[in-house]
Coordinates of C-alpha atoms in Angstrom, one line a residue:
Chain A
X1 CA 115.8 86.6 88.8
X2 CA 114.3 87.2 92.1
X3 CA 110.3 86.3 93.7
X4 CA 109.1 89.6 94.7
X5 CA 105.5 90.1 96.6
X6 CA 103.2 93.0 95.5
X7 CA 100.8 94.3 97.7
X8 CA 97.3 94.5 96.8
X9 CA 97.5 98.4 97.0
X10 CA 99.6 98.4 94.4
X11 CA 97.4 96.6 91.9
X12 CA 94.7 97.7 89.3
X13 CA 91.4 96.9 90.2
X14 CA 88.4 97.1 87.9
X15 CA 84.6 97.0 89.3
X16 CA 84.3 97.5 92.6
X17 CA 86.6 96.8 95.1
X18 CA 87.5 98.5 98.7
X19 CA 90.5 98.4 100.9
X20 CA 89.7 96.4 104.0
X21 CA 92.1 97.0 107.0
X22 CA 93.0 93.5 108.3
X23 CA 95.5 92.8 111.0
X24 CA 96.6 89.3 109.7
X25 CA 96.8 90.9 106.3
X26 CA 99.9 91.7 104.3
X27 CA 100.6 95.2 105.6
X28 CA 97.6 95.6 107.1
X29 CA 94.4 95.4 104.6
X30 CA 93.7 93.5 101.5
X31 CA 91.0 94.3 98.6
X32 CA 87.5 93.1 98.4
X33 CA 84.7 93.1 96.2
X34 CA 81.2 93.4 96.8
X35 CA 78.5 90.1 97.5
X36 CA 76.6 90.7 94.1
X37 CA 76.2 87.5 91.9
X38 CA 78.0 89.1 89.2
X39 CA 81.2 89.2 87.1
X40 CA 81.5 92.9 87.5
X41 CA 85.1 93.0 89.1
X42 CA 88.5 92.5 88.5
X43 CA 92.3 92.7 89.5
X44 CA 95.1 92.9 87.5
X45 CA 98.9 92.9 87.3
X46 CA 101.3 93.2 84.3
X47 CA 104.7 92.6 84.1
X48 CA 107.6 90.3 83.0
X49 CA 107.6 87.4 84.8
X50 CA 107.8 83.6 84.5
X51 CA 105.2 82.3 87.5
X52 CA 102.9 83.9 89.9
X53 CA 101.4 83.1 93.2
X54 CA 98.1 84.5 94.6
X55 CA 97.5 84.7 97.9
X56 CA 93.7 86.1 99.9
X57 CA 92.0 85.5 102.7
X58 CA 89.6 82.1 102.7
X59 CA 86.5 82.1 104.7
X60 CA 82.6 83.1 103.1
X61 CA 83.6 84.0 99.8
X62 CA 82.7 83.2 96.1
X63 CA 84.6 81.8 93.1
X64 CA 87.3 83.7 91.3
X65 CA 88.5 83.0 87.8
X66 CA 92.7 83.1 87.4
X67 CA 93.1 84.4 83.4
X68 CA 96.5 85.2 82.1
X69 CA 97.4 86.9 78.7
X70 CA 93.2 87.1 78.5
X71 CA 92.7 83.3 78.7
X72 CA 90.9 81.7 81.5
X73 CA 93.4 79.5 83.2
X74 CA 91.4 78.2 86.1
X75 CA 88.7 78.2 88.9
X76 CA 89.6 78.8 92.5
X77 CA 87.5 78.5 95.5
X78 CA 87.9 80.9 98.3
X79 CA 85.5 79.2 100.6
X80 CA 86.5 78.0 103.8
X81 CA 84.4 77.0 106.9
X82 CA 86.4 79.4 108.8
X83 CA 88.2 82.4 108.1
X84 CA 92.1 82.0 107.1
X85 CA 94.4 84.7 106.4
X86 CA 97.5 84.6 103.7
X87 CA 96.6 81.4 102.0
X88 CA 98.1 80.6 98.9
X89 CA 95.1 80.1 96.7
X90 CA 96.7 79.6 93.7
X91 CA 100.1 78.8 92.0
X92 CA 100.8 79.2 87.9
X93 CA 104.2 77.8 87.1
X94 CA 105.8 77.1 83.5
X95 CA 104.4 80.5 81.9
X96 CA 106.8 81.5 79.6
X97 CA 109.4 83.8 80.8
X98 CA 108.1 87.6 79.6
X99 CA 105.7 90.1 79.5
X100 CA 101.9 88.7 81.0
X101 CA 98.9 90.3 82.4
X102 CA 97.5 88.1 85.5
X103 CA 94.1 88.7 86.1
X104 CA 91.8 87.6 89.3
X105 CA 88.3 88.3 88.3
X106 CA 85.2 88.1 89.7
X107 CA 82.7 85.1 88.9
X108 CA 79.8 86.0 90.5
X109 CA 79.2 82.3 91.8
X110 CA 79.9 80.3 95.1
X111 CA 79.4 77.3 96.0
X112 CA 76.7 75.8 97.9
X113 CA 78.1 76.1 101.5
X114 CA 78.9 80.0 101.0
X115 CA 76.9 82.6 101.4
X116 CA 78.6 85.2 99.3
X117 CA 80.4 85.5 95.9
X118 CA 82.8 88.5 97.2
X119 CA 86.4 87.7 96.5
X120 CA 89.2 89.5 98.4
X121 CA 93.0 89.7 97.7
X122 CA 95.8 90.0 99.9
X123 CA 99.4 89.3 97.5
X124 CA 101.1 88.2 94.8
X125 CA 104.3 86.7 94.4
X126 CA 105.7 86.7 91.1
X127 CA 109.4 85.4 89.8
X128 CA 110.4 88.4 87.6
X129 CA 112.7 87.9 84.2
X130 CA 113.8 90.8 82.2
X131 CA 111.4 92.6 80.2
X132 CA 112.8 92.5 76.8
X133 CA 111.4 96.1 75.7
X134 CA 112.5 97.8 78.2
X135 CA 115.9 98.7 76.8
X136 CA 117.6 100.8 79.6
X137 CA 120.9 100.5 80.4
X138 CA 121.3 102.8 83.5
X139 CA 118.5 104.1 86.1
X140 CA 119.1 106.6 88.6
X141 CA 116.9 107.1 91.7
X142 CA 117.4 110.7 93.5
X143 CA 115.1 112.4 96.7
X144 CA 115.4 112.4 99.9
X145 CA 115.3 110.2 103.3
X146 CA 112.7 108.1 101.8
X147 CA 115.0 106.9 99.0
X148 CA 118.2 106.7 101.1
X149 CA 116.2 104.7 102.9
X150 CA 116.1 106.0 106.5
X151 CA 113.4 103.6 108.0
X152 CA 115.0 100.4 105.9
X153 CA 116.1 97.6 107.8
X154 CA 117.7 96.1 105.2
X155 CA 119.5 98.6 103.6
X156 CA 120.5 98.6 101.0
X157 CA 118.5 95.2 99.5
X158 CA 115.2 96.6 100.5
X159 CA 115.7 100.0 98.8
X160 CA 112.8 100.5 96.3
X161 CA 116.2 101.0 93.9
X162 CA 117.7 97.9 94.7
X163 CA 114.1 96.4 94.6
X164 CA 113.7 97.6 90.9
X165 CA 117.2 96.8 89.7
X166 CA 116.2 92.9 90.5
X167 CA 112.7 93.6 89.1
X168 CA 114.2 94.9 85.6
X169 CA 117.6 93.4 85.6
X170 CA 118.6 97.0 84.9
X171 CA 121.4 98.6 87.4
X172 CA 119.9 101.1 89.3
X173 CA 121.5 103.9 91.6
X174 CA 120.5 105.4 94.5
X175 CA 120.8 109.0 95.7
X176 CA 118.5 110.0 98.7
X177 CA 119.7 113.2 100.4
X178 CA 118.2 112.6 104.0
X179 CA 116.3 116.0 104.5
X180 CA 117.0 117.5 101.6
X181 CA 114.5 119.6 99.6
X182 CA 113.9 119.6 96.0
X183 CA 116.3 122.6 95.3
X184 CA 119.1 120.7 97.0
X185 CA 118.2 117.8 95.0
X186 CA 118.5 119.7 92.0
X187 CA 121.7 121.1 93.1
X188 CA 123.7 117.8 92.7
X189 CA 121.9 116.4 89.6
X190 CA 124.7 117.7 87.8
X191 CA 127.1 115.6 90.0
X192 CA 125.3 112.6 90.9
X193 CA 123.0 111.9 88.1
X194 CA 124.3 113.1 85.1
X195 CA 127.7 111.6 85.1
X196 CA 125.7 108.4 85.0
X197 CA 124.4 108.9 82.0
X198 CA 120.7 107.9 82.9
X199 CA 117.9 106.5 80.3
X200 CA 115.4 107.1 83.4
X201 CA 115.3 108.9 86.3
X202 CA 112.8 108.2 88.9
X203 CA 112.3 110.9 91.3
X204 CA 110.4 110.6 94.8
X205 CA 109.7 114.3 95.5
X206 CA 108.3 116.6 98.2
X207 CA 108.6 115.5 101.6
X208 CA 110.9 118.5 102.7
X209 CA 109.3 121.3 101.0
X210 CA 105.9 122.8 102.4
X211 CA 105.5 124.2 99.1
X212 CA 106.9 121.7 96.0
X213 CA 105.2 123.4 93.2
X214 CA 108.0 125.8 91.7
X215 CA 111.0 123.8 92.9
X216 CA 109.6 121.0 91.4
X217 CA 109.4 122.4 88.1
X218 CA 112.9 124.1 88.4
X219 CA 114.0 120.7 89.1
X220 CA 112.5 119.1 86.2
X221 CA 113.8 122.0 84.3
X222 CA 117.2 121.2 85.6
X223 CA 116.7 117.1 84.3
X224 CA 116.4 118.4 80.8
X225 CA 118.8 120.9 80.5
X226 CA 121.3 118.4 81.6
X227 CA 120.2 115.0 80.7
X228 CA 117.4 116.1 77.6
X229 CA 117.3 112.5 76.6
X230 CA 116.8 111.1 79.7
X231 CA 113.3 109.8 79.9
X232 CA 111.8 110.9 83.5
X233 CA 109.2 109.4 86.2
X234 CA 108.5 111.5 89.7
X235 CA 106.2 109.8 92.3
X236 CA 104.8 112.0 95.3
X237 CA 105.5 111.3 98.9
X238 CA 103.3 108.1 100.2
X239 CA 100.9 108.5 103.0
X240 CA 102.2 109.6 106.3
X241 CA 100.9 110.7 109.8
X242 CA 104.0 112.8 110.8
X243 CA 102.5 115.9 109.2
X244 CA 98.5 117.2 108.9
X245 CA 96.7 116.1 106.4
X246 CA 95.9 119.3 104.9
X247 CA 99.9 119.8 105.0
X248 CA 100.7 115.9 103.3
X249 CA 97.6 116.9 100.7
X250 CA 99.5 120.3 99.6
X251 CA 103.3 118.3 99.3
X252 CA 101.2 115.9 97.7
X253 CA 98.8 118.0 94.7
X254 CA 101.5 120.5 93.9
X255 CA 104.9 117.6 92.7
X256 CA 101.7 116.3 90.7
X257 CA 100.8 120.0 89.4
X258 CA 104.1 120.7 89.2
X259 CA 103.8 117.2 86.9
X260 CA 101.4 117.9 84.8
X261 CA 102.6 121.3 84.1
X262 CA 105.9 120.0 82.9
X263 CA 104.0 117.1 81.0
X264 CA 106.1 114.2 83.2
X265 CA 104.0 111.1 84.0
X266 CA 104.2 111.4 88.3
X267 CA 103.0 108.2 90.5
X268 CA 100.1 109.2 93.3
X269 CA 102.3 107.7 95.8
X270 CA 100.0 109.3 98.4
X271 CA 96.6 108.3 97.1
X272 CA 97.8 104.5 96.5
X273 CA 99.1 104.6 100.2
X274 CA 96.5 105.9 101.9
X275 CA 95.6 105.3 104.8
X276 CA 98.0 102.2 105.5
X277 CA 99.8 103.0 108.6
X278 CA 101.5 100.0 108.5
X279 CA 104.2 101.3 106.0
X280 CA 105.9 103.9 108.4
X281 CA 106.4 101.1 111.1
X282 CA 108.6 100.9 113.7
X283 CA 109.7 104.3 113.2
X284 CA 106.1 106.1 112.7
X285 CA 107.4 108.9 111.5
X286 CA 107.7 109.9 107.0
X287 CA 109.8 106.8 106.1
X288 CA 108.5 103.8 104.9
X289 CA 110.2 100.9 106.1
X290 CA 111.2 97.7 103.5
X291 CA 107.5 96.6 102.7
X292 CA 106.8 100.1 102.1
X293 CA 109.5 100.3 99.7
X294 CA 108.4 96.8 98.1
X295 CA 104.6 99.5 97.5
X296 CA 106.9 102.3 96.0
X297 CA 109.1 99.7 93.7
X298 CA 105.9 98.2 92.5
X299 CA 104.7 101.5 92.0
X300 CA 107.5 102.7 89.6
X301 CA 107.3 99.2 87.8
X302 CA 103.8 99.0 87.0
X303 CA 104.3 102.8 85.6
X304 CA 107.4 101.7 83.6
X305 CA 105.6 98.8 82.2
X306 CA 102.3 100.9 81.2
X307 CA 104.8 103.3 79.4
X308 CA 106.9 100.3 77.8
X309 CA 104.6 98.2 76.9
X310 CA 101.9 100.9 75.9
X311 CA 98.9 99.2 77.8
X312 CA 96.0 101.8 80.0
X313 CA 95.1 101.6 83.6
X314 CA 91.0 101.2 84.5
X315 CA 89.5 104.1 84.0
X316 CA 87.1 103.7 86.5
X317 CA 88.3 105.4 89.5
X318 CA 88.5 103.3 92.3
X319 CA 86.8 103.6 95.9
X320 CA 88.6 103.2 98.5
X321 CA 88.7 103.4 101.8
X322 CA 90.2 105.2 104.7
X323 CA 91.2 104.1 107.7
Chain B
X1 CA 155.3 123.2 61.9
X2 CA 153.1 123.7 65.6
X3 CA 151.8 120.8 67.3
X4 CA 148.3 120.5 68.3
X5 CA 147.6 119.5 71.5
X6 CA 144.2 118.1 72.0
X7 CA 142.7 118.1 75.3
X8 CA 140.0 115.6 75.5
X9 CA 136.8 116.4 78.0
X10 CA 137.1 114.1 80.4
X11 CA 133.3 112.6 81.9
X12 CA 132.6 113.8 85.5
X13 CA 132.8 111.6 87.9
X14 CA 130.0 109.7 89.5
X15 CA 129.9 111.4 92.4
X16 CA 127.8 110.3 95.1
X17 CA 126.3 112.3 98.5
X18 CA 125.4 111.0 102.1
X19 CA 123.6 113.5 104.7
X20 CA 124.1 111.5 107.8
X21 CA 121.1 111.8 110.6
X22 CA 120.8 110.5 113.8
X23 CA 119.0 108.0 112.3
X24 CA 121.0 106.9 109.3
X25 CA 124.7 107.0 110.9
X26 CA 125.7 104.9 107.9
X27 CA 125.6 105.1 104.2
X28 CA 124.6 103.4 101.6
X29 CA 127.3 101.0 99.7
X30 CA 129.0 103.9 97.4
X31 CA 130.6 102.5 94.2
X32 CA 133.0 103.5 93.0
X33 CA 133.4 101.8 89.8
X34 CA 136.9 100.9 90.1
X35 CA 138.6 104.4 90.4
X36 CA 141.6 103.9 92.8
X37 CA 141.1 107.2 94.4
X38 CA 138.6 109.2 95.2
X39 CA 138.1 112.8 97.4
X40 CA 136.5 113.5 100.6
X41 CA 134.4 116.4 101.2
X42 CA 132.9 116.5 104.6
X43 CA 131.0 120.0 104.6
X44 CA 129.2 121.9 108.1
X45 CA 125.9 122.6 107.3
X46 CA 125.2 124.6 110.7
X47 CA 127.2 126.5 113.9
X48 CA 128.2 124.1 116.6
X49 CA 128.7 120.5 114.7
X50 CA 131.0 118.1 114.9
X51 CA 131.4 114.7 113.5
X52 CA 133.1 111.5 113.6
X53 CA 133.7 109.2 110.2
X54 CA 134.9 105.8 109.4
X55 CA 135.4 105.2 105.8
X56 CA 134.7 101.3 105.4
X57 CA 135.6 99.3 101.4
X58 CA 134.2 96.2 100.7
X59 CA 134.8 94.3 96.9
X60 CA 130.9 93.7 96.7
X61 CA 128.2 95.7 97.7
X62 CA 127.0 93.2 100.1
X63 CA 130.4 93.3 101.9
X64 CA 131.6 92.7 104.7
X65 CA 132.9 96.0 105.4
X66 CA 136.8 97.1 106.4
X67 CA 137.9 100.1 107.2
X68 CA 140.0 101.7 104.4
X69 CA 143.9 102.2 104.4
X70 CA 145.4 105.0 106.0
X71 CA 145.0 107.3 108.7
X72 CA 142.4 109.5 106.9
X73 CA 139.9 107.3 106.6
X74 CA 139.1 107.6 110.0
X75 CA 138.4 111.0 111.2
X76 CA 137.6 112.0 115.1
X77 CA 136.2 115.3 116.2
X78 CA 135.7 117.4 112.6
X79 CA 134.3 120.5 113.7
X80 CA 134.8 122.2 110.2
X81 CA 135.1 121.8 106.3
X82 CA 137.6 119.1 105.6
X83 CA 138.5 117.5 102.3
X84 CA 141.2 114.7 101.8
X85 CA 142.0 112.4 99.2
X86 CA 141.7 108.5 99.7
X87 CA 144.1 106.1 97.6
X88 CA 143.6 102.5 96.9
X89 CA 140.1 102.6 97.5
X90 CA 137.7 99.2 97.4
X91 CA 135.1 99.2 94.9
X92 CA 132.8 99.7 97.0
X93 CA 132.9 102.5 100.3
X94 CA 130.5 102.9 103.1
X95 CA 130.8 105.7 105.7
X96 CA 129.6 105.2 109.4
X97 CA 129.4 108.0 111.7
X98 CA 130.2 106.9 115.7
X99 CA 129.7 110.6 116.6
X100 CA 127.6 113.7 114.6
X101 CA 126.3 116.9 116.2
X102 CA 124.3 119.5 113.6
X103 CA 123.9 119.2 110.0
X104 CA 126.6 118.0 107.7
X105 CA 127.1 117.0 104.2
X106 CA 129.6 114.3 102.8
X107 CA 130.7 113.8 99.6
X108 CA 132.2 110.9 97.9
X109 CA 133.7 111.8 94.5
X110 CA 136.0 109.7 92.5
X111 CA 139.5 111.4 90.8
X112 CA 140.6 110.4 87.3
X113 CA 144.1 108.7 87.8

């Protein structure tokens, strides 16, 4: 089973944290706390995996506690005298292979040459094994030119399909319809999809349509009628600077109206992503490129895991930070 | 006494769908889950287009990438709807596009032997 990084973007945070843009940081920005001298904050991941790796920033911060399955593991220190960026602060091998929660919480102590308890966090790397709940035998990805994977280097590894199929040892396959709208989407479900015989579909929706709202729900309308057992998960488009922000707001709100109309669980692709401009690069345009997809994989994981294992995000919503 | 004849439904195939764009002039890997043949469908979306294709099999998805047997699966200077049947396909096809004007769509579907 592959190592796979997620970004700090696509974690849960409890407390407060905010997104701090950061050139030496993995795509761009990592997540920090506040200074207070208290255990107020936390970040979390869950998933199926057999060893983790954290990595931050070192420099004037505080202590952070490393807790797995809710049981303190250890202590690290993210002082440094100077700042350093991407340092592997901590490595847990040997966990059993399966379902864990990693936690990176929030002391509220330092030690005696730092000035601040804050903690930050840039990645994790984690060595994924099958999740043995999740009982899927077929998963089919459909959109458009963000799930072909137009600004992908390393097509088609870096796909967030591809990305997933190692994630969940499940075979995934991959239909993005460069330009297409939602209608045309929904006009080859039929013939792409369905033969497949899904248990999930994940759909990425709304780039191409100035108005998703009623296609979207024809095209969930469409899932059902041909594939009623299939269980489904849509996302919204990820952050962008190709089109206005009132325009990326309005794809954006209406797949998730559209959503919660429909009652199918959607991923805020666009409120996770934004502000990172780093995802759309070199092309600069709609697409993310591989790291991006590595964001939109995690995304559609930690949502598959929250419905499979049965386990709530923070409620708390979280600040964050423009940039 | 009259015989029955039953016809068993046969599933659809898995069919699969590649807009090509100036920026994405080759597909992804396209399997075909071992069907030895499979159709074409290259489709004009608008006035004016034409297209060049190479269809490319590999046994893996992961490749490398040869160009399949026979004359059709290279195509020069398609300026309208084409279909054609491919036989002795690899497992795996990939379509690259040297040449595209306009807006076209290209299907790969497999055919029951």
């Amino acid at each position: 089973m592959p190592e796979m990084k997620i970004e700090n973007i696509a974690m849960d945070y409890e407390g407060e944290w905010n997104a701090v843009p950061c050139v030496d940081a993995s795509l761009g920005s990592r997540h920090e706390t506040n200074d207070a001298a208290v255990d107020d904050a936390a970040a979390r991941w869950s998933g199926a995996f057999r060893s983790a790796k954290v990595y931050a920033s070192t420099g004037d911060y505080g202590l952070a506690e490393i807790w797995v399955d809710g049981k303190r593991l250890q202590e690290i220190d993210l002082y440094s005298p100077s700042d350093r960026h991407g340092i592997l602060v901590c490595s847990i091998d040997h966990l059993e292979a399966g379902f864990h929660t990693l936690e990176i919480r929030k002391s509220g102590r330092r030690n005696k040459r730092s000035s601040s308890c804050r903690l930050n966090l840039d990645y994790l790397e984690l060595d994924f094994v099958k999740p043995l709940k999740v009982s899927y035998h077929q998963i089919v990805c459909v959109g458009d030119s963000i799930t072909f994977g137009a600004n992908v280097e390393d097509r088609p590894l870096g796909l967030y399909g591809r990305r997933l199929q190692g994630m969940l040892a499940v075979p995934v396959s991959v239909h993005g319809l460069s330009g297409a709208s939602i209608r045309t989407v929904t006009s080859v479900l039929d013939a792409v999809a369905a033969p497949r015989k899904p248990e999930l579909i994940l759909w990425l929706a709304g780039m191409n349509d100035e108005s998703p709202y009623s296609p979207m729900v024809q095209g969930i309308d469409r899932i059902r009628e041909l594939m009623p057992e299939a269980e489904l998960i849509v996302s919204n488009i990820p952050y962008n600077t190709f089109y206005s922000v009132e325009q990326n707001q309005r794809k954006a709100d209406e797949v998730m109206q559209a959503c919660r109309k429909t009652s199918v669980p959607c991923i805020d692709l666009y409120g996770l992503t934004h502000g990172n401009v780093r995802l759309h690069l070199p092309e600069n345009t709609v697409h993310p490129n591989s790291e991006g997809h590595g964001v939109i994989a995690s995304a559609f994981y930690r949502e598959i895991m929250r419905r499979t294992y049965s386990f709530e995000p923070p409620v708390a919503p979280l600040p964050r930070s423009g940039r | 006494m009259m015989r029955q004849f039953c016809c068993h439904p046969v599933a659809p195939p898995p069919a699969h769908i590649y807009l090509p764009t100036p920026g994405t002039r080759r597909s992804n890997p396209m399997d075909m889950h071992g069907y030895s043949r499979c159709r074409i469908y290259v489709l004009r979306s608008t006035e004016n287009a034409s297209i060049d294709l190479v269809i490319k099999g590999a046994p893996n998805e992961y490749g490398p990438y040869l160009q399949e047997l026979g004359e059709q699966a290279s195509q020069c200077d398609v300026t309208s709807d084409l279909s054609f049947v491919l036989r002795d396909i690899s497992r795996y096809l990939v379509i690259e596009i040297p040449r595209l004007t306009g807006s076209w769509t290209i299907w790969a579907v497999p055919i029951h032997a």
